[in-house]
Short mmCIF file of C-alpha atoms and ligand atoms in Angstrom, two decimals:
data_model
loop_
_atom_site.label_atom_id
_atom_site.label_comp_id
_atom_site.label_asym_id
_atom_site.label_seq_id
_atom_site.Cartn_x
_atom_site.Cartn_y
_atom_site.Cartn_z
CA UNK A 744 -18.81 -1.41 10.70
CA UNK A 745 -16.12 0.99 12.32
CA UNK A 746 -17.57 3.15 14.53
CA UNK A 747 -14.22 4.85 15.62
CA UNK A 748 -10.99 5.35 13.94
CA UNK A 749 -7.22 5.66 14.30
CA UNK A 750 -5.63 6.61 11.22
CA UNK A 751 -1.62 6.54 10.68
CA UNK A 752 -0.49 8.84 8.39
CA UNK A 753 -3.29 11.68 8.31
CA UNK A 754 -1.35 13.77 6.74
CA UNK A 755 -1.02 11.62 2.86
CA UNK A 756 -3.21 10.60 0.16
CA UNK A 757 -4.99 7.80 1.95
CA UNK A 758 -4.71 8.92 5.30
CA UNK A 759 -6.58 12.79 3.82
CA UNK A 760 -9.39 10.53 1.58
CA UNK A 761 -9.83 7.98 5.10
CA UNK A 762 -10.65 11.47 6.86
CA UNK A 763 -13.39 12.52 3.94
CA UNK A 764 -14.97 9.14 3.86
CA UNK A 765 -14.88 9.32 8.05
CA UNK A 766 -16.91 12.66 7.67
CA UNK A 767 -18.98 11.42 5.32
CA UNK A 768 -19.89 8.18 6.96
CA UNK A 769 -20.42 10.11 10.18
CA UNK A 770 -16.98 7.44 11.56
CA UNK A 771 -15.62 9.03 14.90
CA UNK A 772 -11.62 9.84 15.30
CA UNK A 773 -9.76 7.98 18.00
CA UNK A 774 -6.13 9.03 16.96
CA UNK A 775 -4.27 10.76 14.31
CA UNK A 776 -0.77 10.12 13.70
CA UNK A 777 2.01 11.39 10.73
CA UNK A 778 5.95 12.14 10.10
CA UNK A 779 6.63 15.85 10.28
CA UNK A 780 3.56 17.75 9.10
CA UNK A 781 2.58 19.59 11.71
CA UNK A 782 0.24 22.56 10.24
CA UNK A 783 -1.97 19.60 8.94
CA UNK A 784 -1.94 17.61 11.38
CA UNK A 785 -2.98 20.38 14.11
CA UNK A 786 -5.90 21.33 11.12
CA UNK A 787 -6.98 18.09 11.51
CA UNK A 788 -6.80 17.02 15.04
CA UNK A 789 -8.91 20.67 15.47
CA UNK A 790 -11.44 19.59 12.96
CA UNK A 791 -11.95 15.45 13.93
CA UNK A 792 -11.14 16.10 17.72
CA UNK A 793 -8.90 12.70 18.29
CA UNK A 794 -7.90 11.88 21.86
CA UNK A 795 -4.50 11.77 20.92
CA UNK A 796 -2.48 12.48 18.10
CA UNK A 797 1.57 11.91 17.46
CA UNK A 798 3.97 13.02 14.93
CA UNK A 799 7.53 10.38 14.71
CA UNK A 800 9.52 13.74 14.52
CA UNK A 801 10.12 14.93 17.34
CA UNK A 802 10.64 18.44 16.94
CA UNK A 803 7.87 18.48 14.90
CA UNK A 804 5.83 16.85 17.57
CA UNK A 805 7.44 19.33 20.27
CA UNK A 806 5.91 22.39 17.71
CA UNK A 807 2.25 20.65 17.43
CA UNK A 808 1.95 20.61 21.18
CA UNK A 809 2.64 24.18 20.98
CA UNK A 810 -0.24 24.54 19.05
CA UNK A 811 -2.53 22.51 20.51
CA UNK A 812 -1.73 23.46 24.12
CA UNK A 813 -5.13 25.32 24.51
CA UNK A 814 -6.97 22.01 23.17
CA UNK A 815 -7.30 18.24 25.65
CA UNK A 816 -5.64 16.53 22.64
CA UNK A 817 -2.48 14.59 24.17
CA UNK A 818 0.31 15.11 21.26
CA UNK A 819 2.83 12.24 21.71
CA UNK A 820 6.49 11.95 19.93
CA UNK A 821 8.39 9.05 17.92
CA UNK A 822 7.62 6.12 16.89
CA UNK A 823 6.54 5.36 20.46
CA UNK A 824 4.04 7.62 20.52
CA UNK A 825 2.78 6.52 16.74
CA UNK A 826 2.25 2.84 18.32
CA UNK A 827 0.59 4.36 20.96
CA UNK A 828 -2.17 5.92 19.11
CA UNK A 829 -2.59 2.80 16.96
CA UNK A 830 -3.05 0.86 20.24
CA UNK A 831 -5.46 3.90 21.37
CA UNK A 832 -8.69 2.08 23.62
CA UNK A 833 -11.27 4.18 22.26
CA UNK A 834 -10.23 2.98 18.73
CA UNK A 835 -12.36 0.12 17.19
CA UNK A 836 -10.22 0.03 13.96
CA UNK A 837 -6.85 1.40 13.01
CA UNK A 838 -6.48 2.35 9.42
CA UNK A 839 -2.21 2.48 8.15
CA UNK A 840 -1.69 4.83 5.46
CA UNK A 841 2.09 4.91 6.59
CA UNK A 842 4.31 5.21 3.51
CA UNK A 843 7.40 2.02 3.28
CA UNK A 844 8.70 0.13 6.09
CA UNK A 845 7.94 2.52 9.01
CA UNK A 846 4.60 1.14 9.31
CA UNK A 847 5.81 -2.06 10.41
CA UNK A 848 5.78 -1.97 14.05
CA UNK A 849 2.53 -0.05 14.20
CA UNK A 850 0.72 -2.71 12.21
CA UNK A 851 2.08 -5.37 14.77
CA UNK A 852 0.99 -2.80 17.95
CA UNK A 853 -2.38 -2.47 16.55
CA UNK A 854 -2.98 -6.35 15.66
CA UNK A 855 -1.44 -7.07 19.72
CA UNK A 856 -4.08 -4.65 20.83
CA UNK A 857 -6.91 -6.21 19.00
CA UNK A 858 -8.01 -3.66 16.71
CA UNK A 859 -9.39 -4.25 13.53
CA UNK A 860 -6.89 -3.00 11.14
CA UNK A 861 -7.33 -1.40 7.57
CA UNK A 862 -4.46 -1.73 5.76
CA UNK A 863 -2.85 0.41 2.66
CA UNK A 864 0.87 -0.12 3.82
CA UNK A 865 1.42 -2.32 1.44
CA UNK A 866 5.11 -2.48 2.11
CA UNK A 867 5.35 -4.04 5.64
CA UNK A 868 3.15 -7.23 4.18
CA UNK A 869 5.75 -7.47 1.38
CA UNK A 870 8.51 -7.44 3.76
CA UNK A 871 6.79 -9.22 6.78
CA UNK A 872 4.06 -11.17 5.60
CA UNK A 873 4.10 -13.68 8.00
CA UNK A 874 4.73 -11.99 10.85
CA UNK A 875 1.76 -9.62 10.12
CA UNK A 876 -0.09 -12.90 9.35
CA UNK A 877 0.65 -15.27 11.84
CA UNK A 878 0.48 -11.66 14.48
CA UNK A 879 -3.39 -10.80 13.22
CA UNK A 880 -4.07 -15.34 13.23
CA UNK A 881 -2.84 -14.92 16.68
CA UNK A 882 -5.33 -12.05 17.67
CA UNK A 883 -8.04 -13.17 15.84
CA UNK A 884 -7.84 -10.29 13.24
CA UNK A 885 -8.40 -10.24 9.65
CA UNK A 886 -6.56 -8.04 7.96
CA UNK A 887 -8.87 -5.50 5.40
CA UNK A 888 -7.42 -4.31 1.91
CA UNK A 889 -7.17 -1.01 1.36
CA UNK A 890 -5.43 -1.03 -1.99
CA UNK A 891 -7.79 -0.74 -4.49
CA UNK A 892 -6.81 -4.16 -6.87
CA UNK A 893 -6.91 -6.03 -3.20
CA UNK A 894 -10.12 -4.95 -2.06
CA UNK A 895 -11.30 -5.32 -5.26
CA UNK A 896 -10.55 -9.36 -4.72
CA UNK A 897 -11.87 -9.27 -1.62
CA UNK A 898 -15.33 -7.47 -2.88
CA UNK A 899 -15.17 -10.65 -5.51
CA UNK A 900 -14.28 -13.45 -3.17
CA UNK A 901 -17.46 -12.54 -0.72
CA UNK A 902 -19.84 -14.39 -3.16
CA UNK A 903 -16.87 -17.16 -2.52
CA UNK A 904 -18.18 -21.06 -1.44
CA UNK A 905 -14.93 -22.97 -0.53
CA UNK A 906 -11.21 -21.59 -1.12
CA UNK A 907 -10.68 -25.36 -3.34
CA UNK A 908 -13.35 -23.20 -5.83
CA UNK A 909 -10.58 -20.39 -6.64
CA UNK A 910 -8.71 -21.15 -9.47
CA UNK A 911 -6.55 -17.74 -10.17
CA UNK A 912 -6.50 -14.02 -8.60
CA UNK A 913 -5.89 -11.65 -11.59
CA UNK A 914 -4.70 -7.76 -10.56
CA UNK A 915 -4.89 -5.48 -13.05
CA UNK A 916 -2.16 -2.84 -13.60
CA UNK A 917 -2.83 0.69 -15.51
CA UNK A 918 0.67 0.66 -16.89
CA UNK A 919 1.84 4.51 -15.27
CA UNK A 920 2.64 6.66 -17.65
CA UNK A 921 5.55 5.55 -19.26
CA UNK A 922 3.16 2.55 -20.62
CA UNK A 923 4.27 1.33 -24.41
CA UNK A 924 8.00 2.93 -23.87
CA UNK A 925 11.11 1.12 -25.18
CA UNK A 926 13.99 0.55 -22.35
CA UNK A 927 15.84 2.73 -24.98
CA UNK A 928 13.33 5.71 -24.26
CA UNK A 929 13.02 5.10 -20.51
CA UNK A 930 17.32 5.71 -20.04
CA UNK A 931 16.21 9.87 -20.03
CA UNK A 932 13.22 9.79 -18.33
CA UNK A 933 13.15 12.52 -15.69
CA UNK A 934 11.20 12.37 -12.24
CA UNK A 935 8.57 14.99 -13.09
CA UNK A 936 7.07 12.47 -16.05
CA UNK A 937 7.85 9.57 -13.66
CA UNK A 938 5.29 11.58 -11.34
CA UNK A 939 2.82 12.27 -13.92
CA UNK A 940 0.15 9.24 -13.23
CA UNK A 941 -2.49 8.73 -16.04
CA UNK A 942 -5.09 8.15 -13.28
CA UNK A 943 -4.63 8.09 -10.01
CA UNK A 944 -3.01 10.98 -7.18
CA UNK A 945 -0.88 9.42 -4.98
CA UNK A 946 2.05 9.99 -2.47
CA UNK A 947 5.28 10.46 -4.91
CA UNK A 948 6.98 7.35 -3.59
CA UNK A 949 4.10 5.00 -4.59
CA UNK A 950 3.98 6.83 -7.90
CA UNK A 951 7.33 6.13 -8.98
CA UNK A 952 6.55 2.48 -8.28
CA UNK A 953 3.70 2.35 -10.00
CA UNK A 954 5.84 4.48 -13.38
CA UNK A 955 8.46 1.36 -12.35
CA UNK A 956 5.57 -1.24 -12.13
CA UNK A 957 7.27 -2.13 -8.84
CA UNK A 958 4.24 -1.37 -7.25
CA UNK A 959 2.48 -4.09 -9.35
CA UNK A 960 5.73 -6.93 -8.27
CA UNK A 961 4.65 -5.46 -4.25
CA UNK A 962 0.76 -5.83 -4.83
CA UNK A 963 1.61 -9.55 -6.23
CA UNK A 964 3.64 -10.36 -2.79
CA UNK A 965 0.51 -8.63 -0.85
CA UNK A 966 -1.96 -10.68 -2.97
CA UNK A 967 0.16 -13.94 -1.77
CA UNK A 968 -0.20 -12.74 2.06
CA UNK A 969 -3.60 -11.34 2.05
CA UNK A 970 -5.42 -14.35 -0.18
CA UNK A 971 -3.59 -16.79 0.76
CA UNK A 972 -2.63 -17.99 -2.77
CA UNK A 973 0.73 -19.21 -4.82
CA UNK A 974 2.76 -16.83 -7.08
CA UNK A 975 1.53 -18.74 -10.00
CA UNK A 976 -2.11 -18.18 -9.24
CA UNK A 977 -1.88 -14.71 -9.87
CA UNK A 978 -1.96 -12.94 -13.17
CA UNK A 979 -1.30 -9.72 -14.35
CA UNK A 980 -2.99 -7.76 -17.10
CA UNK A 981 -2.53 -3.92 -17.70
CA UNK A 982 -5.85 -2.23 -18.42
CA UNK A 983 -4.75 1.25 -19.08
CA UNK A 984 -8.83 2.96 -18.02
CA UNK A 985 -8.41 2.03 -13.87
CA UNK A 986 -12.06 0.95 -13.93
CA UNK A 987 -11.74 -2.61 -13.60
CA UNK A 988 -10.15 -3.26 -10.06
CA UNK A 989 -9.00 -6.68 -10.09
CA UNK A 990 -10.79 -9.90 -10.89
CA UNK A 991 -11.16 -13.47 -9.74
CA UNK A 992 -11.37 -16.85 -11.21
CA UNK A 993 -12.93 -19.73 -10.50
CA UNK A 994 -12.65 -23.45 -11.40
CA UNK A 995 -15.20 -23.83 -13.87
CA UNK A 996 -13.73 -20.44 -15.78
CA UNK A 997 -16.50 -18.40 -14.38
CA UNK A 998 -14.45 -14.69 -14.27
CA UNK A 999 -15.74 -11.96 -11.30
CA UNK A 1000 -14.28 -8.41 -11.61
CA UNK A 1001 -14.87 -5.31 -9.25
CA UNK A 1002 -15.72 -2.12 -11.07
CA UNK A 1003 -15.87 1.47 -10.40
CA UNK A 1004 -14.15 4.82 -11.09
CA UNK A 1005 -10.63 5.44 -9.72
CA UNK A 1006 -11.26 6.89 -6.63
CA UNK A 1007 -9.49 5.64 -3.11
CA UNK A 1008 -12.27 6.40 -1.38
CA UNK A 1009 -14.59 3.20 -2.58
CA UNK A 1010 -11.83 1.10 -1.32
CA UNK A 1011 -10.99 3.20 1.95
CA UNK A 1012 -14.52 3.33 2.52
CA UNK A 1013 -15.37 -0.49 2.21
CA UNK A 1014 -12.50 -1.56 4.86
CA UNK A 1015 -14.27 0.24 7.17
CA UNK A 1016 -17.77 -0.32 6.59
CA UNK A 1017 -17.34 -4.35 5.44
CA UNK A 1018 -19.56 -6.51 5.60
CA UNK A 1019 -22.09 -3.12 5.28
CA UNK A 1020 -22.44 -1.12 2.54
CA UNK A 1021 -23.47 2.83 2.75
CA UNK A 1022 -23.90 5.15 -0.10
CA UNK A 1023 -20.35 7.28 -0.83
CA UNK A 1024 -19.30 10.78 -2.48
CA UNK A 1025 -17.73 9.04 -4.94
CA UNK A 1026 -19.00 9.80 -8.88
CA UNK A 1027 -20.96 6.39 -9.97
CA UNK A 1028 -19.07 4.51 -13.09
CA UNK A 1029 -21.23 5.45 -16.51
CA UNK A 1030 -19.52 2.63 -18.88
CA UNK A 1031 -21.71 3.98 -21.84
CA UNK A 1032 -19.41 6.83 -21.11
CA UNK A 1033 -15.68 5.01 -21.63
CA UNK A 1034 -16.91 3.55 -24.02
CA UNK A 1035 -14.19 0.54 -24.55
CA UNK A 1036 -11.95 -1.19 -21.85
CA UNK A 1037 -8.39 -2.12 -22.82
CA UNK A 1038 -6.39 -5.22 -21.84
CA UNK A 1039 -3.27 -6.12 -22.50
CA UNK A 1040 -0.47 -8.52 -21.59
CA UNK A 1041 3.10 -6.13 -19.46
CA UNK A 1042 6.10 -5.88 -21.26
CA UNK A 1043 7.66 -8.32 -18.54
CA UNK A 1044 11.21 -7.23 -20.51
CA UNK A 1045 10.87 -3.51 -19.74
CA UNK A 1046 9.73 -3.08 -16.70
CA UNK A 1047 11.56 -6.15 -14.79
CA UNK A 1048 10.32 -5.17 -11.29
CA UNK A 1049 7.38 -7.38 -11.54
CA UNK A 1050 9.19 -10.53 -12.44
CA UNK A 1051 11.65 -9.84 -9.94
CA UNK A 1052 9.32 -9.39 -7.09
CA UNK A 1053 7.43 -12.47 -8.36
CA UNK A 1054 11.35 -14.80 -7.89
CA UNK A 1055 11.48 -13.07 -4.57
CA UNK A 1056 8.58 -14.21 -3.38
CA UNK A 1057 8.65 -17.76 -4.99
CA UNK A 1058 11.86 -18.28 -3.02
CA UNK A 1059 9.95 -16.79 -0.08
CA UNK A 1060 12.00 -15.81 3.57
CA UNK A 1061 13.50 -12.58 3.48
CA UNK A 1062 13.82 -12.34 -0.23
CA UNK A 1063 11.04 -9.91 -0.19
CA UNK A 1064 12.00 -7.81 2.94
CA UNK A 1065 15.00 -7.32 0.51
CA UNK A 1066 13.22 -6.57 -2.65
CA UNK A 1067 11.08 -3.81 -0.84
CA UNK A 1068 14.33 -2.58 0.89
CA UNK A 1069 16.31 -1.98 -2.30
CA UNK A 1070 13.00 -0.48 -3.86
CA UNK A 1071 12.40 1.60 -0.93
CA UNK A 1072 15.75 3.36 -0.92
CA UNK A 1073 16.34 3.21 -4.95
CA UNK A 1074 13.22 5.24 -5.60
CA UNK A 1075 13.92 7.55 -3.08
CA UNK A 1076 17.50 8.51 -5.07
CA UNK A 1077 15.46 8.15 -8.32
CA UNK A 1078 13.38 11.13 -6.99
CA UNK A 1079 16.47 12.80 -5.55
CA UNK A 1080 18.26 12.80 -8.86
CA UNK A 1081 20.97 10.33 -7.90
CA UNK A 1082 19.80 7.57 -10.18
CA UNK A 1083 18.34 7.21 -13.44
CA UNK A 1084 14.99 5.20 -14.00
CA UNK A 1085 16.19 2.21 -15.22
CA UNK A 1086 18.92 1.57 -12.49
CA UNK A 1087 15.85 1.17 -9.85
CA UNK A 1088 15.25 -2.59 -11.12
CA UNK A 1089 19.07 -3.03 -11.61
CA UNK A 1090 19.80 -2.01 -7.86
CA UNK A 1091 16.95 -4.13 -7.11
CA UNK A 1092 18.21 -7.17 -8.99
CA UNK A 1093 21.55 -6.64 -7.47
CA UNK A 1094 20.30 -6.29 -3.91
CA UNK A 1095 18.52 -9.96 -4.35
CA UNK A 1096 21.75 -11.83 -5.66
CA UNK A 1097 23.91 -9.69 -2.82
CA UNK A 1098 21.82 -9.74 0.51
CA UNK A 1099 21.78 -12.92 2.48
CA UNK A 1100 18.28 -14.39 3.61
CA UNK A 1101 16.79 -17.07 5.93
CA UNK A 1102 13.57 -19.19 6.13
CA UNK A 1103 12.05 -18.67 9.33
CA UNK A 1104 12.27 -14.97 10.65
CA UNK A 1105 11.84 -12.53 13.43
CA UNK A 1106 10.54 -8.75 13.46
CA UNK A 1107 14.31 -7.57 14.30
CA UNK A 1108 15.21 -10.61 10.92
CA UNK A 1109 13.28 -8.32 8.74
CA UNK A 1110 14.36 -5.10 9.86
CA UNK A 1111 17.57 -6.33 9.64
CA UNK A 1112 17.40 -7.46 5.55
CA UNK A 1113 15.55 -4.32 5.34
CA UNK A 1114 18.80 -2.16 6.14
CA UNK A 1115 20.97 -4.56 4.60
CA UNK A 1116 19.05 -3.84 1.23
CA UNK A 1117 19.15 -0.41 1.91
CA UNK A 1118 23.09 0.01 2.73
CA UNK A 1119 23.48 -2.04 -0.40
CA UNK A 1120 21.94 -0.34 -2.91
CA UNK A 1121 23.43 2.93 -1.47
CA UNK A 1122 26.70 2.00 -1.99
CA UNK A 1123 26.54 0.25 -5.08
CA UNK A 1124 25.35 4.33 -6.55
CA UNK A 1125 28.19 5.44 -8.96
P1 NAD B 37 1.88 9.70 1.23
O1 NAD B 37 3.32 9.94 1.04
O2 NAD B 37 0.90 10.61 0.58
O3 NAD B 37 1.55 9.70 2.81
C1 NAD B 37 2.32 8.95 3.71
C2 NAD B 37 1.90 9.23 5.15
O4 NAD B 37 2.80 8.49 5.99
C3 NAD B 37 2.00 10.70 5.58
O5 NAD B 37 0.96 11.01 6.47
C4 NAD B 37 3.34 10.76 6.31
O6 NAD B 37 3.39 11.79 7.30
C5 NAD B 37 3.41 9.37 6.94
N1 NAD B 37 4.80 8.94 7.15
C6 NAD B 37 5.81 8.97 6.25
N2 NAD B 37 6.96 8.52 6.80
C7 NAD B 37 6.67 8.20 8.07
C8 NAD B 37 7.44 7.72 9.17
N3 NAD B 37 8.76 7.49 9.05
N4 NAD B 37 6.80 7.48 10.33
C9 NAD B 37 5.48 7.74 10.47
N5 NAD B 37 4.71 8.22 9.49
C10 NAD B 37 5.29 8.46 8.30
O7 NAD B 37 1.61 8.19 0.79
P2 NAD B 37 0.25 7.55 0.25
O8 NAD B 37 0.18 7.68 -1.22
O9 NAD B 37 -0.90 8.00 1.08
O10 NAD B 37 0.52 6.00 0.53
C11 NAD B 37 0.44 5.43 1.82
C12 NAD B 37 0.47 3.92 1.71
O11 NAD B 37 -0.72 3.49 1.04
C13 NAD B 37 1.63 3.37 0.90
O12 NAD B 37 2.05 2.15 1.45
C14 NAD B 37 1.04 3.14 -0.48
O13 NAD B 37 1.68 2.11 -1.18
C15 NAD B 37 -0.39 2.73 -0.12
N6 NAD B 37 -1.38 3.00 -1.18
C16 NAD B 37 -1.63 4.27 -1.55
C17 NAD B 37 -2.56 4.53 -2.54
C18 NAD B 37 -2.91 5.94 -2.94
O14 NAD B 37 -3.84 6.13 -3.73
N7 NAD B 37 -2.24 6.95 -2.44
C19 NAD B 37 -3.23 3.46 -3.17
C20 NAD B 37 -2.94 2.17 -2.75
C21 NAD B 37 -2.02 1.94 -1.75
MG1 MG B 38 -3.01 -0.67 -5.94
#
């Protein structure tokens, strides 16, 4: 059970429900880190009382220490001073709520400096699974789900006998909200629908992948890294209600699901209290009350960002690091206007035939397909 906390990116969805469960759970604050947000970060910092705090802006972080100047809270600057909080002494566990590939290196400072470590950033496993992997192996760290279809599989797999005993992980997906659309009706779609999720409230970048169902392709790849399992062992259904989290199957075709209501904070909550239990503030799940449960098979043919994720990470090396790359930077012009829905798996696609990978690779290997992706799919924008 976490006694004290370091959470990277305070300021987000995960990083704001991490703080409410930390309340709640009476969890102490080590360090609080986030991009630019100042104003929240100094609300916070005032409220949780971390020994340090850092914001990767600089100017932003220049402005915080303004306003924390009559407080003992050290306010550090850059992505320097983000690592430094995650490797924070007083910190038994760091929790990484970082959006996309800037949470890489703070993953890898936390794991050197021994800390348990919670993770959401479900990007940086994508794109360096086996560096996180083999980093956490090498420091005797497991690394806890945060994402709710993940820990879900891990809730399942504790009730687990021998690994030879799994047969099949199966995620479920809720579909977004342009769930039963024709590729014909998703050429117009704009970015406020994109944004409007069914169930959950998330940060907007996550959002469009799940409205892309590139966030269920990137939760495959994480499944691979975290589980230890082969692309082919996992399924995918969509089950449009959220309730049922992920499930698990074993070899005699015995099926174990996770339920609950959508809400982060079972999830959040668990990575930091595992192996305990404690009660939460989250509403308990009345089925009586949904009444029926949905499943169905994903139009594979519509929304290609699973399947393509699922070839990247069947021929394994970098082919990820550039998946996630050309996501990254394709949903960020999808939400700037600059390109339509659709061309987000295309520029995807495109990126994976284009940028060059290798087996075996290094932190500066990944970073280095990462901005390859990136400078690909913004110049291939018409
Ligand atoms: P968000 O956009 O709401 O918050 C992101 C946080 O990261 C903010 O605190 C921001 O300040 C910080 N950040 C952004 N860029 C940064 C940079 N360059 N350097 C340092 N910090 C930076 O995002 P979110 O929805 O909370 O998602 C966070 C992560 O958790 C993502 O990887 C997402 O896929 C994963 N996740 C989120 C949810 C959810 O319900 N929100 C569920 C499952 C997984
Ligand atoms: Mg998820």
């Amino acid at each position: 059970m976490t006694e004290k906390l370091s959470i990277l990116g305070s300021t987000g969805s995960i990083g704001t429900q991490a703080l409410d469960v930390c309340e709640k759970a009476g969890i102490k604050v080590a360090a609080l880190t986030a991009n630019s947000n100042s104003d929240l970060l100094e609300k916070q910092a005032r409220k949780f009382h971390p020994e340090k705090v850092a914001l990767s802006d600089e100017k932003a972080a220049a402005a915080l220490r303004l306003k924390l100047r009559d407080t003992d809270i050290k306010v550090l600057a850059g992505r320097s001073g983000v690592c430094e909080c995650a490797q924070q002494e007083t910190a038994d566990t760091v929790l990484n709520g970082i959006v996309g590939m800037a949470g890489l290196e703070p993953t890898l400072c936390a794991l050197k400096a021994k800390k348990g470590l919670a993770l959401a950033n479900k990007e940086t496993l994508v794109a360096g699974g086996s560096l996180v992997m083999r980093t956490a192996k090498e420091n005797g760290i497991s690394v806890l789900p945060v994402d709710s279809e993940h820990s879900a599989i891990f809730q399942c797999l504790q009730g687990m006998n021998k690994k030879a005993e799994l047969k099949s992980i199966i995620l479920t997906a809720s579909g977004g909200p342009f769930f039963g659309k024709t590729r014909e009706e998703l050429k117009s779609v704009t970015v406020a629908e994109a944004l409007r999720h069914p169930n959950w409230s998330m940060g907007a970048k996550i959002t469009v992948d799940s409205a892309t169902m590139m966030n269920k392709g990137l939760e495959l790849i994480e499944a691979v890294w975290l589980f230890d399992v082969l692309p082919s062992e996992i399924q995918i259904v969509v089950h449009r209600e959220s309730v049922v989290h992920s499930l698990i199957e074993y070899t005699d075709n015995s099926v174990i699901a996770q339920l609950g209501v959508p809400d982060m904070r079972i999830p959040i909550q668990y990575a930091l209290t595992y192996p305990e239990r404690i009660p939460s503030p989250v509403r308990r799940l009345s089925l009586a009350e949904y009444g029926s449960l949905t499943f169905r098979e994903p139009d594979y043919e519509t929304f290609r960002c699973i399947d393509l994720c699922r070839r990247a990470i069947e021929k394994g090396g970098l082919y990820p690091a550039i998946a996630n790359g050309a996501n990254e930077k394709a949903n960020e012009l999808f939400r700037n206007g600059k390109v339509s829905f659709l061309d987000v798996a295309e520029l995807v696609e495109a990126a994976l035939e284009s940028v060059s990978s290798k087996e075996n690779y290094s932190l500066s290997d990944v970073l280095e397909a990462d901005k390859a992706a990136r400078e690909f799919v913004e110049s291939h924008v018409r």
